[in-house]
Tab-separated table of C-alpha atoms in Angstrom:
chain	number	residue	atom	x	y	z
A	1	UNK	CA	0.000	0.000	0.000
A	2	UNK	CA	2.760	2.395	0.957
A	3	UNK	CA	4.718	1.614	-2.230
A	4	UNK	CA	1.640	2.139	-4.390
A	5	UNK	CA	0.998	5.470	-2.717
A	6	UNK	CA	4.607	6.554	-3.278
A	7	UNK	CA	4.473	5.583	-6.942
A	8	UNK	CA	1.199	7.415	-7.470
A	9	UNK	CA	2.257	10.683	-5.836
A	10	UNK	CA	4.513	11.891	-8.716
A	11	UNK	CA	1.721	11.129	-11.203
A	12	UNK	CA	-0.705	13.235	-9.171
A	13	UNK	CA	1.778	16.119	-9.045
A	14	UNK	CA	2.477	15.809	-12.765
A	15	UNK	CA	-1.258	15.826	-13.452
A	16	UNK	CA	-1.654	19.005	-11.401
A	17	UNK	CA	1.225	20.639	-13.249
A	18	UNK	CA	-0.212	19.652	-16.623
A	19	UNK	CA	-3.561	21.072	-15.569
A	20	UNK	CA	-1.975	24.356	-14.467
A	21	UNK	CA	-0.029	24.612	-17.732
A	22	UNK	CA	-3.196	23.885	-19.716
A	23	UNK	CA	-5.068	26.578	-17.750
A	24	UNK	CA	-2.252	29.057	-18.423
A	25	UNK	CA	-2.250	28.322	-22.160
A	26	UNK	CA	-6.046	28.620	-22.158
A	27	UNK	CA	-5.746	32.024	-20.483
A	28	UNK	CA	-3.139	33.221	-23.003
A	29	UNK	CA	-5.293	32.032	-25.918
A	30	UNK	CA	-8.436	33.702	-24.574
A	31	UNK	CA	-6.525	36.950	-24.026
A	32	UNK	CA	-5.102	36.829	-27.563
A	33	UNK	CA	-8.617	36.376	-28.943
A	34	UNK	CA	-9.865	39.284	-26.833
A	35	UNK	CA	-7.014	41.538	-27.985
A	36	UNK	CA	-7.587	40.822	-31.678
A	37	UNK	CA	-11.356	41.233	-31.298
A	38	UNK	CA	-10.934	44.490	-29.384
A	39	UNK	CA	-8.644	45.949	-32.044
A	40	UNK	CA	-11.053	44.843	-34.769
A	41	UNK	CA	-13.946	46.416	-32.829
A	42	UNK	CA	-12.163	49.782	-32.893
A	43	UNK	CA	-11.938	49.601	-36.684
A	44	UNK	CA	-15.540	48.340	-36.835
A	45	UNK	CA	-16.857	51.391	-34.951
A	46	UNK	CA	-14.510	53.922	-36.533
A	47	UNK	CA	-15.086	52.629	-40.071
A	48	UNK	CA	-11.358	52.262	-40.695
A	49	UNK	CA	-8.866	49.602	-41.810
A	50	UNK	CA	-11.015	46.486	-41.263
A	51	UNK	CA	-13.258	45.053	-44.009
A	52	UNK	CA	-16.431	44.860	-41.876
A	53	UNK	CA	-17.662	48.053	-40.213
A	54	UNK	CA	-20.892	49.396	-38.732
A	55	UNK	CA	-21.961	50.817	-42.092
A	56	UNK	CA	-20.371	48.451	-44.609
A	57	UNK	CA	-22.239	45.832	-46.587
A	58	UNK	CA	-25.459	45.724	-48.563
A	59	UNK	CA	-28.395	47.034	-46.512
A	60	UNK	CA	-31.507	44.887	-46.228
A	61	UNK	CA	-35.015	45.685	-44.984
A	62	UNK	CA	-34.715	48.197	-42.089
A	63	UNK	CA	-37.056	46.269	-39.767
A	64	UNK	CA	-35.085	43.057	-40.260
A	65	UNK	CA	-31.792	44.868	-39.668
A	66	UNK	CA	-33.169	46.496	-36.512
A	67	UNK	CA	-34.329	43.181	-35.039
A	68	UNK	CA	-31.095	41.333	-35.849
A	69	UNK	CA	-28.922	44.116	-34.454
A	70	UNK	CA	-30.952	44.354	-31.250
A	71	UNK	CA	-30.694	40.588	-30.773
A	72	UNK	CA	-26.918	40.696	-31.312
A	73	UNK	CA	-26.470	43.488	-28.775
A	74	UNK	CA	-28.763	41.703	-26.326
A	75	UNK	CA	-26.664	38.523	-26.550
A	76	UNK	CA	-23.549	40.534	-25.732
A	77	UNK	CA	-25.252	42.436	-22.895
A	78	UNK	CA	-26.806	39.382	-21.246
A	79	UNK	CA	-23.562	37.404	-21.383
A	80	UNK	CA	-21.555	40.356	-20.128
A	81	UNK	CA	-23.844	41.129	-17.189
A	82	UNK	CA	-25.005	37.643	-16.199
A	83	UNK	CA	-21.568	36.038	-15.992
A	84	UNK	CA	-20.176	38.985	-14.005
A	85	UNK	CA	-22.640	38.603	-11.128
A	86	UNK	CA	-21.273	37.068	-7.902
A	87	UNK	CA	-24.156	34.584	-7.581
A	88	UNK	CA	-23.486	33.318	-11.122
A	89	UNK	CA	-19.762	32.988	-10.393
A	90	UNK	CA	-20.514	30.929	-7.287
A	91	UNK	CA	-22.679	28.579	-9.347
A	92	UNK	CA	-20.362	28.538	-12.385
A	93	UNK	CA	-17.254	27.651	-10.391
A	94	UNK	CA	-18.912	24.419	-9.333
A	95	UNK	CA	-18.201	23.279	-12.906
A	96	UNK	CA	-15.294	25.505	-13.998
A	97	UNK	CA	-12.073	25.828	-11.956
A	98	UNK	CA	-11.923	29.252	-10.240
A	99	UNK	CA	-8.531	29.934	-11.837
A	100	UNK	CA	-10.096	29.991	-15.322
A	101	UNK	CA	-13.462	31.501	-14.419
A	102	UNK	CA	-12.407	34.960	-15.592
A	103	UNK	CA	-10.648	33.542	-18.655
A	104	UNK	CA	-13.848	31.754	-19.661
A	105	UNK	CA	-15.803	34.982	-19.181
A	106	UNK	CA	-13.336	36.834	-21.417
A	107	UNK	CA	-13.481	34.092	-24.049
A	108	UNK	CA	-17.292	34.096	-24.217
A	109	UNK	CA	-17.441	37.909	-24.202
A	110	UNK	CA	-14.982	38.013	-27.108
A	111	UNK	CA	-17.025	35.445	-29.031
A	112	UNK	CA	-20.222	37.425	-28.397
A	113	UNK	CA	-18.525	40.579	-29.694
A	114	UNK	CA	-17.142	38.718	-32.708
A	115	UNK	CA	-20.639	37.414	-33.469
A	116	UNK	CA	-22.021	40.955	-33.285
A	117	UNK	CA	-19.366	42.246	-35.684
A	118	UNK	CA	-19.824	39.324	-38.079
A	119	UNK	CA	-23.621	39.456	-38.263
A	120	UNK	CA	-24.219	43.207	-37.847
A	121	UNK	CA	-26.682	44.513	-40.430
A	122	UNK	CA	-25.840	47.912	-41.935
A	123	UNK	CA	-28.343	50.764	-41.596
A	124	UNK	CA	-26.423	53.401	-43.587
A	125	UNK	CA	-28.947	56.261	-43.825
A	126	UNK	CA	-27.094	59.383	-42.627
A	127	UNK	CA	-28.333	61.620	-39.837
A	128	UNK	CA	-25.360	63.966	-40.011
A	129	UNK	CA	-21.986	64.249	-41.691
A	130	UNK	CA	-19.233	66.724	-40.903
A	131	UNK	CA	-17.852	67.870	-44.227
A	132	UNK	CA	-15.113	70.192	-42.922
A	133	UNK	CA	-11.928	68.032	-43.009
A	134	UNK	CA	-10.331	69.689	-39.981
A	135	UNK	CA	-13.429	69.377	-37.824
A	136	UNK	CA	-14.021	65.786	-38.969
A	137	UNK	CA	-10.438	64.918	-38.034
A	138	UNK	CA	-10.879	66.543	-34.611
A	139	UNK	CA	-14.055	64.533	-33.919
A	140	UNK	CA	-12.334	61.314	-35.012
A	141	UNK	CA	-9.424	62.201	-32.732
A	142	UNK	CA	-11.894	62.647	-29.857
A	143	UNK	CA	-13.250	59.174	-30.546
A	144	UNK	CA	-9.760	57.682	-30.424
A	145	UNK	CA	-9.184	59.558	-27.166
A	146	UNK	CA	-12.178	57.641	-25.841
A	147	UNK	CA	-10.556	54.338	-26.820
A	148	UNK	CA	-7.321	55.457	-25.133
A	149	UNK	CA	-9.242	56.231	-21.927
A	150	UNK	CA	-10.778	52.746	-22.074
A	151	UNK	CA	-7.421	51.014	-22.449
A	152	UNK	CA	-5.680	53.188	-19.846
A	153	UNK	CA	-8.486	52.594	-17.350
A	154	UNK	CA	-8.027	48.823	-17.615
A	155	UNK	CA	-4.366	49.165	-16.658
A	156	UNK	CA	-5.214	51.464	-13.750
A	157	UNK	CA	-7.403	48.754	-12.194
A	158	UNK	CA	-5.116	45.831	-13.187
A	159	UNK	CA	-5.508	45.008	-16.860
A	160	UNK	CA	-4.159	41.470	-16.513
A	161	UNK	CA	-6.504	40.528	-13.680
A	162	UNK	CA	-9.465	42.051	-15.530
A	163	UNK	CA	-8.789	39.759	-18.504
A	164	UNK	CA	-7.872	36.628	-16.555
A	165	UNK	CA	-4.098	36.468	-17.086
A	166	UNK	CA	-3.198	37.249	-13.477
A	167	UNK	CA	-5.378	34.378	-12.275
A	168	UNK	CA	-3.888	31.719	-14.565
A	169	UNK	CA	-0.336	32.981	-13.962
A	170	UNK	CA	-0.778	32.745	-10.180
A	171	UNK	CA	-2.380	29.333	-10.579
A	172	UNK	CA	0.621	28.158	-12.645
A	173	UNK	CA	3.071	29.294	-9.972
A	174	UNK	CA	0.939	27.937	-7.123
A	175	UNK	CA	0.217	31.339	-5.596
A	176	UNK	CA	-3.180	32.421	-4.318
A	177	UNK	CA	-4.825	35.546	-5.694
A	178	UNK	CA	-4.428	38.563	-3.386
A	179	UNK	CA	-7.492	39.885	-1.586
A	180	UNK	CA	-9.456	42.615	-3.369
A	181	UNK	CA	-8.398	46.144	-2.429
A	182	UNK	CA	-10.356	49.322	-3.058
A	183	UNK	CA	-8.201	51.850	-4.937
A	184	UNK	CA	-8.954	55.030	-6.895
A	185	UNK	CA	-5.935	55.716	-9.151
A	186	UNK	CA	-5.751	58.681	-11.547
A	187	UNK	CA	-9.014	58.854	-13.573
A	188	UNK	CA	-10.921	57.149	-10.758
A	189	UNK	CA	-10.369	60.189	-8.544
A	190	UNK	CA	-12.529	62.257	-10.897
A	191	UNK	CA	-15.162	59.795	-12.163
A	192	UNK	CA	-16.226	56.434	-10.791
A	193	UNK	CA	-16.371	54.752	-14.208
A	194	UNK	CA	-13.766	56.224	-16.581
A	195	UNK	CA	-13.716	53.015	-18.624
A	196	UNK	CA	-17.409	53.435	-19.462
A	197	UNK	CA	-16.922	57.154	-20.094
A	198	UNK	CA	-14.246	56.235	-22.645
A	199	UNK	CA	-16.643	53.900	-24.446
A	200	UNK	CA	-19.359	56.582	-24.577
A	201	UNK	CA	-16.935	59.108	-26.067
A	202	UNK	CA	-15.637	56.552	-28.588
A	203	UNK	CA	-19.134	55.539	-29.709
A	204	UNK	CA	-20.717	59.002	-30.000
A	205	UNK	CA	-17.829	61.075	-31.384
A	206	UNK	CA	-18.159	60.392	-35.099
A	207	UNK	CA	-18.020	62.712	-38.104
A	208	UNK	CA	-20.689	60.618	-39.847
A	209	UNK	CA	-23.683	59.441	-37.824
A	210	UNK	CA	-25.824	56.839	-39.548
A	211	UNK	CA	-28.956	55.128	-38.276
A	212	UNK	CA	-26.903	52.002	-37.582
A	213	UNK	CA	-24.226	53.911	-35.687
A	214	UNK	CA	-26.886	55.741	-33.687
A	215	UNK	CA	-28.571	52.453	-32.793
A	216	UNK	CA	-25.257	50.951	-31.708
A	217	UNK	CA	-24.273	54.004	-29.648
A	218	UNK	CA	-27.695	54.450	-28.032
A	219	UNK	CA	-28.201	50.800	-27.049
A	220	UNK	CA	-24.656	50.345	-25.746
A	221	UNK	CA	-24.953	53.575	-23.736
A	222	UNK	CA	-28.226	52.375	-22.213
A	223	UNK	CA	-26.542	49.073	-21.377
A	224	UNK	CA	-23.633	50.938	-19.773
A	225	UNK	CA	-26.018	52.611	-17.314
A	226	UNK	CA	-27.616	49.259	-16.482
A	227	UNK	CA	-24.151	47.749	-16.068
A	228	UNK	CA	-23.083	50.572	-13.754
A	229	UNK	CA	-26.108	49.964	-11.529
A	230	UNK	CA	-25.365	46.232	-11.283
A	231	UNK	CA	-21.643	46.771	-10.798
A	232	UNK	CA	-22.052	49.349	-8.050
A	233	UNK	CA	-24.433	47.055	-6.192
A	234	UNK	CA	-21.704	44.372	-6.237
A	235	UNK	CA	-19.016	46.866	-5.191
A	236	UNK	CA	-21.055	47.941	-2.187
A	237	UNK	CA	-21.453	44.277	-1.239
A	238	UNK	CA	-17.658	43.869	-1.312
A	239	UNK	CA	-16.390	47.213	0.030
A	240	UNK	CA	-19.392	48.446	1.997
A	241	UNK	CA	-19.219	51.910	3.509
A	242	UNK	CA	-15.895	52.673	1.831
A	243	UNK	CA	-17.522	52.493	-1.598
A	244	UNK	CA	-20.625	54.383	-0.426
A	245	UNK	CA	-18.419	57.287	0.664
A	246	UNK	CA	-16.626	57.161	-2.693
A	247	UNK	CA	-19.934	57.178	-4.559
A	248	UNK	CA	-21.142	60.167	-2.546
A	249	UNK	CA	-17.917	62.056	-3.226
A	250	UNK	CA	-17.135	61.293	-6.894
A	251	UNK	CA	-19.363	61.719	-9.957
A	252	UNK	CA	-20.410	58.675	-11.993
A	253	UNK	CA	-19.263	59.759	-15.477
A	254	UNK	CA	-18.826	63.533	-15.682
A	255	UNK	CA	-15.524	64.712	-14.203
A	256	UNK	CA	-16.533	67.102	-11.479
A	257	UNK	CA	-16.564	66.875	-7.744
A	258	UNK	CA	-19.929	66.361	-6.120
A	259	UNK	CA	-20.926	68.781	-3.402
A	260	UNK	CA	-20.493	67.499	0.138
């Protein structure tokens, strides 16, 4: 019995190591997919570089396009919000190892975004178009500033943990994840949700606003406000009075101090 146990122990350790390596490679792959999809999404919204954009393609019946686009955005929103809730995570990690829970979330979110881009139906009727080249360039620059705010905000709150790499790297090395800490670096001293503010700027600042672009911007903005409500409820559950004081002191999206 003792000899059998001794012979089996290295196999168990090797199995654990193989599992940790597999989880790490899974995390790297999911992050790579996210990064490519995110970059493509910038071109998709801006109407630059990539072959498929918000307004490219042959338009079909407007009602059909509206329904398909709303369904695509709903799939993304439901996946994004549902899988981020603590109660769902508690249930989900009964089947998925906690170390790859975030990685799996990132993977499915990237696939939902890729599906939206792939199946998006153009609605190219124009509501406005800025014809002055200098002004159009300035508005496009403002949109790219929004994307920069988004990316910078992810690094301020730990980009690699947000997208699951920190978890799989710690799992590979056998270290536990550190306890959550409440921090308000840089942008977060002025607005509670700079990442969402960046998305709003990126989506609305466009020199050419079509019906399709308006639909995309309006629905995603509405979803952002729903997401903020859900997220802040979870943050209060985790950080309690500390987050309540922060919420009372700092504006949600517009960068000004709230009165005491």
